[in-house]
Coordinates of C-alpha atoms and ligand atoms in Angstrom, one line a residue:
M1 CA 6.2 27.7 -4.4
S2 CA 4.5 28.0 -7.8
Y3 CA 2.6 24.8 -7.4
T4 CA -0.1 23.6 -5.0
V5 CA 0.9 21.4 -2.1
E6 CA -1.9 19.7 -0.2
T7 CA -1.3 18.4 3.3
V8 CA -3.1 15.6 5.0
Q9 CA -2.3 15.1 8.7
I10 CA -2.1 11.8 10.4
E11 CA -3.3 12.4 14.0
L12 CA -1.5 9.9 16.3
D13 CA -0.4 12.0 19.4
D14 CA 3.4 12.3 19.4
R15 CA 3.6 10.0 16.4
G16 CA 1.5 12.1 14.1
Y17 CA 2.9 13.3 10.9
P18 CA 2.0 15.2 7.6
I19 CA 1.5 13.7 4.1
H20 CA 2.5 16.3 1.7
I21 CA 1.0 15.8 -1.9
G22 CA 2.1 18.0 -4.8
A23 CA 4.0 18.0 -8.1
G24 CA 7.7 18.8 -7.9
L25 CA 8.3 18.2 -4.3
L26 CA 11.5 16.3 -5.0
N27 CA 12.9 19.6 -6.3
D28 CA 11.8 21.8 -3.4
P29 CA 14.4 22.4 -0.7
K30 CA 11.6 23.0 1.9
S31 CA 10.2 19.5 1.5
F32 CA 12.2 18.0 4.2
D33 CA 12.2 21.0 6.7
R34 CA 10.6 18.8 9.5
V35 CA 13.1 16.0 9.2
P36 CA 15.4 15.8 12.3
A37 CA 19.0 16.9 12.0
A38 CA 21.6 14.0 11.8
T39 CA 24.9 13.2 10.4
S40 CA 23.8 10.5 8.0
A41 CA 21.0 9.8 5.7
L42 CA 20.5 6.5 3.8
I43 CA 18.2 6.6 0.7
V44 CA 16.9 3.1 0.2
S45 CA 15.5 2.6 -3.3
N46 CA 15.8 0.0 -6.1
T47 CA 17.5 -0.5 -9.4
T48 CA 14.5 0.9 -11.3
V49 CA 13.6 4.0 -9.2
A50 CA 17.1 5.1 -8.1
P51 CA 18.3 5.9 -11.6
L52 CA 15.2 8.0 -12.1
Y53 CA 14.9 10.0 -8.8
A54 CA 17.7 9.3 -6.3
E55 CA 20.0 12.0 -7.5
A56 CA 17.3 14.7 -7.1
L57 CA 16.6 13.5 -3.6
R58 CA 20.3 13.2 -2.7
H59 CA 20.8 16.7 -3.9
L60 CA 18.2 18.1 -1.6
L61 CA 19.4 16.1 1.4
E62 CA 23.1 17.1 1.0
S63 CA 22.3 20.5 2.5
R64 CA 20.9 18.8 5.7
F65 CA 23.1 15.8 6.2
R66 CA 26.9 15.3 6.0
N67 CA 26.7 11.8 4.6
V68 CA 24.0 10.9 2.2
R69 CA 24.2 7.4 0.6
V70 CA 22.0 5.7 -1.9
L71 CA 21.3 1.9 -1.6
E72 CA 19.8 0.1 -4.6
L73 CA 17.9 -3.0 -3.7
P74 CA 17.0 -5.6 -6.3
D75 CA 13.5 -4.7 -7.8
G76 CA 10.4 -6.7 -7.2
E77 CA 8.0 -8.5 -4.8
T78 CA 10.1 -11.6 -4.9
H79 CA 12.9 -9.6 -3.2
K80 CA 10.7 -8.6 -0.2
D81 CA 12.5 -11.0 2.0
W82 CA 15.1 -11.5 4.8
S83 CA 18.1 -11.5 2.5
T84 CA 17.1 -8.1 0.8
L85 CA 16.2 -6.6 4.2
N86 CA 19.7 -7.6 5.4
L87 CA 21.3 -5.5 2.7
I88 CA 19.9 -2.4 4.4
F89 CA 21.4 -3.4 7.7
D90 CA 24.7 -4.3 6.0
S91 CA 24.9 -0.8 4.5
L92 CA 23.9 1.0 7.8
L93 CA 26.5 -0.9 9.7
L94 CA 29.2 -0.8 7.1
H95 CA 29.1 3.0 7.1
G96 CA 28.9 3.4 10.8
C97 CA 25.4 4.9 10.8
D98 CA 24.4 5.9 14.3
R99 CA 20.9 5.9 15.9
K100 CA 20.0 9.3 14.6
T101 CA 20.5 8.2 11.0
V102 CA 17.4 8.9 8.9
L103 CA 16.2 6.3 6.3
F104 CA 14.4 7.6 3.1
A105 CA 12.3 5.1 1.4
L106 CA 12.3 6.1 -2.4
G107 CA 10.1 3.7 -4.4
G108 CA 6.9 1.8 -4.3
G109 CA 5.3 -0.3 -1.5
V110 CA 8.1 -3.0 -1.6
V111 CA 10.9 -0.5 -0.8
G112 CA 8.6 1.3 1.6
D113 CA 7.6 -1.7 3.6
M114 CA 11.2 -3.0 3.8
T115 CA 12.7 0.3 4.6
G116 CA 10.1 0.9 7.4
F117 CA 10.9 -2.5 8.8
A118 CA 14.5 -1.8 8.8
A119 CA 14.0 1.6 10.4
A120 CA 11.8 -0.1 13.1
S121 CA 14.6 -2.5 14.1
Y122 CA 18.0 -0.8 13.3
M123 CA 19.4 0.0 16.7
R124 CA 15.8 -0.6 18.0
G125 CA 14.4 2.3 15.8
V126 CA 15.6 5.2 13.7
P127 CA 13.5 7.8 12.0
F128 CA 12.4 7.2 8.5
V129 CA 10.6 9.2 5.7
Q130 CA 8.4 7.7 3.0
V131 CA 8.9 9.1 -0.5
P132 CA 6.4 6.9 -2.4
T133 CA 6.7 6.8 -6.3
T134 CA 3.9 4.5 -7.2
L135 CA 0.2 5.4 -7.1
L136 CA -0.3 2.4 -4.8
A137 CA 2.3 3.6 -2.4
Q138 CA 1.0 7.2 -2.4
V139 CA -2.6 6.2 -1.7
D140 CA -2.0 3.4 0.7
S141 CA 1.3 1.7 1.7
S142 CA 3.4 4.7 2.6
V143 CA 0.7 5.9 5.1
G144 CA -0.2 4.3 8.4
G145 CA 3.0 2.6 9.5
K146 CA 2.5 -1.0 8.5
T147 CA 6.0 -2.4 7.6
A148 CA 6.8 -6.0 6.6
I149 CA 8.6 -8.6 4.5
N150 CA 7.0 -11.7 3.0
H151 CA 7.6 -15.3 4.2
P152 CA 7.4 -18.1 1.6
L153 CA 4.4 -19.3 3.6
G154 CA 2.5 -16.0 3.8
K155 CA 2.4 -12.4 2.6
N156 CA 3.6 -9.6 4.9
M157 CA 3.9 -12.1 7.8
I158 CA 7.0 -10.6 9.4
G159 CA 6.9 -7.0 10.3
A160 CA 6.1 -4.1 12.7
F161 CA 3.9 -1.1 13.1
Y162 CA 6.3 1.9 12.8
Q163 CA 5.2 5.3 11.7
P164 CA 7.3 7.4 9.4
H165 CA 8.3 11.0 10.2
L166 CA 6.8 12.4 7.1
V167 CA 5.3 11.2 3.8
L168 CA 6.2 13.1 0.6
C169 CA 4.0 12.2 -2.5
D170 CA 5.6 13.9 -5.5
L171 CA 2.9 13.4 -8.2
T172 CA 5.4 14.0 -11.0
T173 CA 7.0 10.7 -10.3
L174 CA 3.8 9.0 -11.5
S175 CA 4.6 10.0 -15.0
T176 CA 7.2 7.3 -15.4
L177 CA 5.1 4.5 -13.8
P178 CA 4.3 1.6 -16.2
A179 CA 0.6 1.4 -17.1
R180 CA 0.2 -2.0 -15.4
E181 CA 1.4 -0.4 -12.1
L182 CA -1.0 2.6 -12.4
S183 CA -3.9 0.1 -12.7
A184 CA -2.6 -1.7 -9.6
G185 CA -2.6 1.6 -7.7
L186 CA -6.2 2.3 -8.8
A187 CA -7.3 -1.0 -7.2
E188 CA -6.4 0.5 -3.8
V189 CA -8.0 3.9 -4.7
I190 CA -11.3 2.1 -5.7
K191 CA -11.2 0.2 -2.4
Y192 CA -11.9 3.3 -0.4
G193 CA -15.3 3.8 -2.2
P194 CA -17.3 0.7 -1.3
I195 CA -15.9 0.4 2.3
Y196 CA -16.1 4.0 3.3
D197 CA -17.2 6.7 0.9
L198 CA -19.9 6.2 -1.8
E199 CA -19.5 9.8 -3.0
F200 CA -15.8 9.0 -3.7
L201 CA -16.9 5.9 -5.5
D202 CA -19.2 8.0 -7.7
W203 CA -16.3 10.4 -8.3
I204 CA -13.9 7.5 -9.3
E205 CA -16.5 6.1 -11.7
S206 CA -16.9 9.4 -13.5
H207 CA -13.1 10.0 -13.6
I208 CA -11.8 6.6 -14.3
D209 CA -10.9 7.4 -17.9
V210 CA -9.0 10.5 -17.1
L211 CA -7.3 8.8 -14.2
M212 CA -6.1 6.1 -16.7
K213 CA -4.8 8.9 -18.9
R214 CA -2.9 10.4 -15.8
D215 CA -4.7 13.6 -15.7
P216 CA -2.8 15.6 -13.0
A217 CA -5.7 17.2 -11.4
A218 CA -7.6 13.8 -11.2
L219 CA -4.6 12.0 -9.8
A220 CA -4.1 14.7 -7.3
H221 CA -7.7 14.4 -6.0
A222 CA -7.5 10.6 -6.0
V223 CA -4.2 10.7 -3.9
K224 CA -5.6 13.3 -1.5
R225 CA -9.0 11.8 -0.9
S226 CA -7.5 8.3 -0.5
C227 CA -4.9 9.7 2.1
E228 CA -7.7 11.6 3.9
I229 CA -9.7 8.4 4.4
K230 CA -6.8 6.3 5.4
A231 CA -5.8 9.1 7.9
E232 CA -9.3 8.9 9.3
V233 CA -9.2 5.1 9.7
V234 CA -5.6 5.0 11.0
G235 CA -6.2 7.8 13.5
Q236 CA -8.9 5.8 15.1
D237 CA -7.2 2.4 15.1
E238 CA -3.5 2.4 14.5
R239 CA -2.8 -1.2 15.3
E240 CA -5.8 -2.7 13.6
T241 CA -7.7 -3.9 16.6
G242 CA -11.0 -2.8 15.0
I243 CA -11.9 -0.4 12.1
R244 CA -8.5 -0.5 10.4
A245 CA -9.2 -4.1 9.2
I246 CA -11.7 -2.8 6.6
L247 CA -8.7 -1.5 4.6
N248 CA -8.2 -5.1 3.8
F249 CA -11.2 -5.4 1.7
G250 CA -10.3 -7.9 -1.0
H251 CA -7.0 -8.8 0.6
T252 CA -7.9 -12.2 2.0
F253 CA -8.6 -13.6 -1.5
G254 CA -5.9 -11.3 -2.9
H255 CA -3.1 -12.4 -0.7
A256 CA -4.0 -16.0 -1.6
I257 CA -3.7 -15.2 -5.3
E258 CA -0.3 -13.5 -4.8
A259 CA 1.1 -16.2 -2.7
G260 CA -0.5 -19.1 -4.7
M261 CA 0.7 -17.8 -8.0
G262 CA 4.2 -17.0 -6.6
Y263 CA 5.1 -13.5 -5.5
G264 CA 5.4 -11.1 -8.4
E265 CA 3.3 -13.1 -10.9
W266 CA 0.2 -11.1 -10.1
L267 CA 0.9 -7.5 -8.9
H268 CA -0.4 -6.8 -5.4
G269 CA -2.9 -4.3 -6.7
E270 CA -4.1 -6.8 -9.4
A271 CA -4.7 -9.4 -6.8
V272 CA -6.5 -6.9 -4.6
G273 CA -8.7 -5.8 -7.5
C274 CA -9.8 -9.3 -8.3
G275 CA -10.0 -10.1 -4.6
M276 CA -12.5 -7.2 -4.2
V277 CA -14.7 -8.7 -6.9
M278 CA -14.7 -12.0 -4.9
A279 CA -15.3 -10.2 -1.6
A280 CA -18.2 -8.4 -3.2
H281 CA -19.7 -11.7 -4.3
L282 CA -19.3 -13.1 -0.8
S283 CA -20.9 -9.9 0.6
Y284 CA -23.9 -10.5 -1.8
R285 CA -24.2 -14.1 -0.7
L286 CA -24.2 -13.0 3.0
G287 CA -27.0 -10.5 2.2
G288 CA -25.1 -7.3 2.7
I289 CA -25.4 -5.9 -0.9
E290 CA -27.5 -6.3 -4.0
L291 CA -26.1 -8.1 -7.1
E292 CA -26.4 -4.8 -9.0
F293 CA -23.7 -3.3 -6.6
V294 CA -21.4 -6.3 -7.3
K295 CA -21.8 -5.7 -11.0
R296 CA -21.1 -2.0 -10.6
L297 CA -17.9 -2.6 -8.7
T298 CA -16.8 -5.4 -11.1
A299 CA -17.3 -3.1 -14.1
L300 CA -15.2 -0.3 -12.4
I301 CA -12.4 -2.6 -11.5
E302 CA -12.4 -3.9 -15.1
R303 CA -12.4 -0.4 -16.5
A304 CA -9.3 0.3 -14.3
G305 CA -7.5 -2.3 -16.4
L306 CA -7.5 -5.0 -13.6
P307 CA -8.3 -8.7 -13.9
V308 CA -11.7 -9.7 -12.4
V309 CA -11.3 -13.5 -12.9
A310 CA -9.3 -15.3 -10.3
P311 CA -6.7 -18.0 -11.2
A312 CA -7.8 -21.6 -10.9
L313 CA -5.8 -22.6 -7.9
G314 CA -8.5 -25.0 -6.7
A315 CA -10.7 -24.5 -3.7
E316 CA -8.6 -26.5 -1.3
R317 CA -5.4 -24.5 -2.2
Y318 CA -7.4 -21.3 -1.7
F319 CA -8.5 -22.4 1.7
E320 CA -5.1 -23.5 2.7
L321 CA -3.5 -20.1 1.6
M322 CA -6.3 -18.0 3.2
R323 CA -5.9 -19.7 6.6
I324 CA -2.4 -18.1 6.7
D325 CA -3.8 -14.5 7.1
K326 CA -3.2 -12.1 9.9
K327 CA -7.0 -11.7 10.3
S328 CA -7.4 -15.5 10.9
E329 CA -8.2 -16.5 14.5
G330 CA -7.8 -20.0 15.7
G331 CA -7.7 -21.4 12.1
D332 CA -11.0 -19.5 11.3
I333 CA -10.7 -17.5 8.0
R334 CA -12.1 -14.0 8.4
F335 CA -13.1 -11.7 5.5
I336 CA -13.9 -8.0 5.1
V337 CA -17.3 -7.9 3.6
L338 CA -19.8 -5.1 2.8
D339 CA -22.7 -5.0 5.2
K340 CA -24.1 -2.4 2.9
P341 CA -22.7 -0.2 0.2
G342 CA -20.2 2.2 1.8
S343 CA -19.8 0.2 4.9
A344 CA -17.6 -2.9 5.7
Q345 CA -17.1 -5.4 8.6
L346 CA -14.7 -8.2 9.5
R347 CA -16.4 -11.6 9.8
S348 CA -16.2 -15.3 9.1
A349 CA -18.3 -17.0 6.4
P350 CA -19.6 -20.5 5.9
D351 CA -17.2 -22.5 3.9
A352 CA -20.0 -23.5 1.6
L353 CA -20.6 -19.9 0.6
V354 CA -16.8 -19.2 0.1
R355 CA -16.6 -22.3 -2.0
E356 CA -19.5 -21.0 -4.2
V357 CA -17.6 -17.7 -4.6
L358 CA -14.4 -19.5 -5.6
E359 CA -16.2 -21.6 -8.1
Q360 CA -18.0 -18.6 -9.6
C361 CA -15.0 -16.2 -9.8
S362 CA -12.2 -18.5 -10.8
S363 CA -11.2 -19.3 -14.4
R364 CA -12.0 -22.9 -15.5
Ligands
NAD401 P1 6.4 -2.1 -6.1 O1 7.0 -1.5 -4.9 O2 6.9 -3.4 -6.5 O3 6.5 -1.1 -7.3 C1 6.0 -1.4 -8.6 C2 7.1 -1.4 -9.7 O4 7.1 0.0 -10.1 C3 8.4 -1.8 -9.3 O5 9.0 -2.4 -10.4 C4 9.0 -0.5 -9.0 O6 10.5 -0.5 -9.2 C5 8.5 0.4 -10.1 N1 8.4 1.9 -9.9 C6 8.2 2.4 -8.7 N2 8.0 3.8 -8.8 C7 8.3 4.0 -10.2 C8 8.2 5.2 -10.9 N3 7.9 6.4 -10.5 N4 8.5 5.1 -12.3 C9 8.8 3.9 -12.9 N5 8.8 2.7 -12.1 C10 8.5 2.8 -10.8 O7 4.8 -2.3 -5.9 P2 3.7 -1.3 -5.3 O8 2.5 -1.6 -6.0 O9 4.2 0.1 -5.1 O10 3.6 -1.9 -3.8 C11 3.1 -3.2 -3.5 C12 3.7 -3.6 -2.2 O11 3.1 -2.7 -1.2 C13 3.3 -5.0 -1.8 O12 4.3 -5.7 -1.3 C14 2.2 -4.8 -0.7 O13 2.2 -5.9 0.2 C15 2.6 -3.6 -0.1 N6 1.5 -2.8 0.6 C16 1.7 -2.4 1.8 C17 0.8 -1.7 2.5 C18 1.0 -1.1 3.8 O14 0.0 -0.5 4.4 N7 2.2 -1.1 4.3 C19 -0.5 -1.4 1.8 C20 -0.6 -1.8 0.5 C21 0.4 -2.6 -0.1
LIG402 N1 -3.2 -1.4 3.7 C1 -4.0 -1.8 4.8 C2 -3.6 -1.0 6.0 O1 -2.8 -0.1 6.0 O2 -4.2 -1.2 7.1

């Protein structure tokens, strides 16, 4: 190969797998060497990504599978639901796909989460491969085996833990990503700094401008370091009984914004970016960090092109939405907060403090 491919390994006993990161992987016949042999492959994509990349993927897979089909789902977070999921099962059954069929998720986190859930449940489980094409999916959603669809009452409420066989991050796909989606992905990159790696936070701060300009070397490092951190966390706690919860920094507030505004109105990464600002303010009020660190994080999130002021849903609506969260226990809302810069924990917080944060961070 004339280009560099980096590999990060997810260590999960017999469910471990590599994440290959490089430019041009979708044109390299060796990319799928580790995928199990089967008669059929189904590429699940959407109406935006399939016209860009499905032919290249199909071409590669045709040397390994007798039948390779492409399914184009409707695009968008609003379609991450039962009826769209069912289109995957319809296609698999219509074409007589057996239990060795391999699913390929070609797209962002929406396609990845739905394809993973379909793979987890079709004939009680078939192999699947993540081919993430957004920055957000390359640094977060394609890795670690969380799969889900939304319910009108709550984000990602129906799903399963189900690990892919392989993750293939072709960095060249990021060249066609809209600017707003690039920023959304940067939110999840930034997330790893305050919760886990202050050196990485320094690096992101000094490279945010070139990241926004899609400098290939900067993007390659951001994807690799993000995947390394996620691999370390998931390797310790696959099913989120402990440390994995820290990856939800900003998500309790963020999911409330997404659901409260109507799925798709705020991008997931935008809601997470703003949610991190809110979670940082809460961390400050709980005594974990100084106000200076809140300001530093807010400035970085803003420089990444992300919103830092939350929509005015009203405190009661926020509380109602935040109670429907997978981290809630017995109706008690729990947040990921920073107990110091570079370290996070899951805990509840007095309603009065949360109210102050909502008041301070929301638009009037
Ligand atoms: P997305 O999947 O909606 O993709 C964003 C948009 O970019 C879509 O319109 C898509 O069609 C388009 N697109 C994708 N790749 C493209 C490319 N290369 N060129 C041009 N357009 C392209 O959104 P996302 O931000 O990738 O993912 C968000 C979803 O991921 C949310 O549903 C969120 O809940 C989920 N998520 C899951 C996990 C997990 O651990 N499973 C983690 C984080 C987020
Ligand atoms: N995106 C959070 C997690 O994978 O746990």
